[in-house]
């Protein structure tokens, strides 16, 4: 079984340096905003892992967290990872679970995860449709090199996800400046 995520042309950082959001300080907006995802527009789905994509909602470079809508094909997975902050999730389509828990999330399921949780997300092989879930993270996450008592494999947070999304938007010919409006 493969526990590490594999991506098309991108891996989360495995070494640390200083990141910025790339904006001039006076361009950091503190106002409220709305953004409209479009679940039916294939171009807007940023590739993340095999059979897994996301559409960003917010890059929280203040907390290091982020909010996104995650999409996954039945049978796909996001490798084992550890959360340094809380997570809220709301399932809109499909059936999925964490290998470490015995419940199954279905449309309408809300989940709250405390900081310190390590888990492996799998979309059920028999999910009646692809999975779509909104996740709100209040901090980064650490991918682990094995499912139990794992060590560091890679890191993801609002900065790395912003970098990944900008790269994909450029390559796909999408409007990169739209992402600046999602930074807080
Ligand atoms: Fe998670």
Short mmCIF file of C-alpha atoms and ligand atoms in Angstrom, two decimals, residues 81 83 87 98 113 119, ligand 1:
data_model
loop_
_atom_site.label_atom_id
_atom_site.label_comp_id
_atom_site.label_asym_id
_atom_site.label_seq_id
_atom_site.Cartn_x
_atom_site.Cartn_y
_atom_site.Cartn_z
CA UNK A 81 -0.69 12.84 7.99
CA UNK A 83 -2.54 17.85 12.02
CA UNK A 87 -9.85 20.58 11.23
CA UNK A 98 -10.10 7.48 7.87
CA UNK A 113 -10.82 16.93 14.43
CA UNK A 119 -5.04 9.77 10.00
FE1 LIG B 1 -6.46 15.33 7.66
#
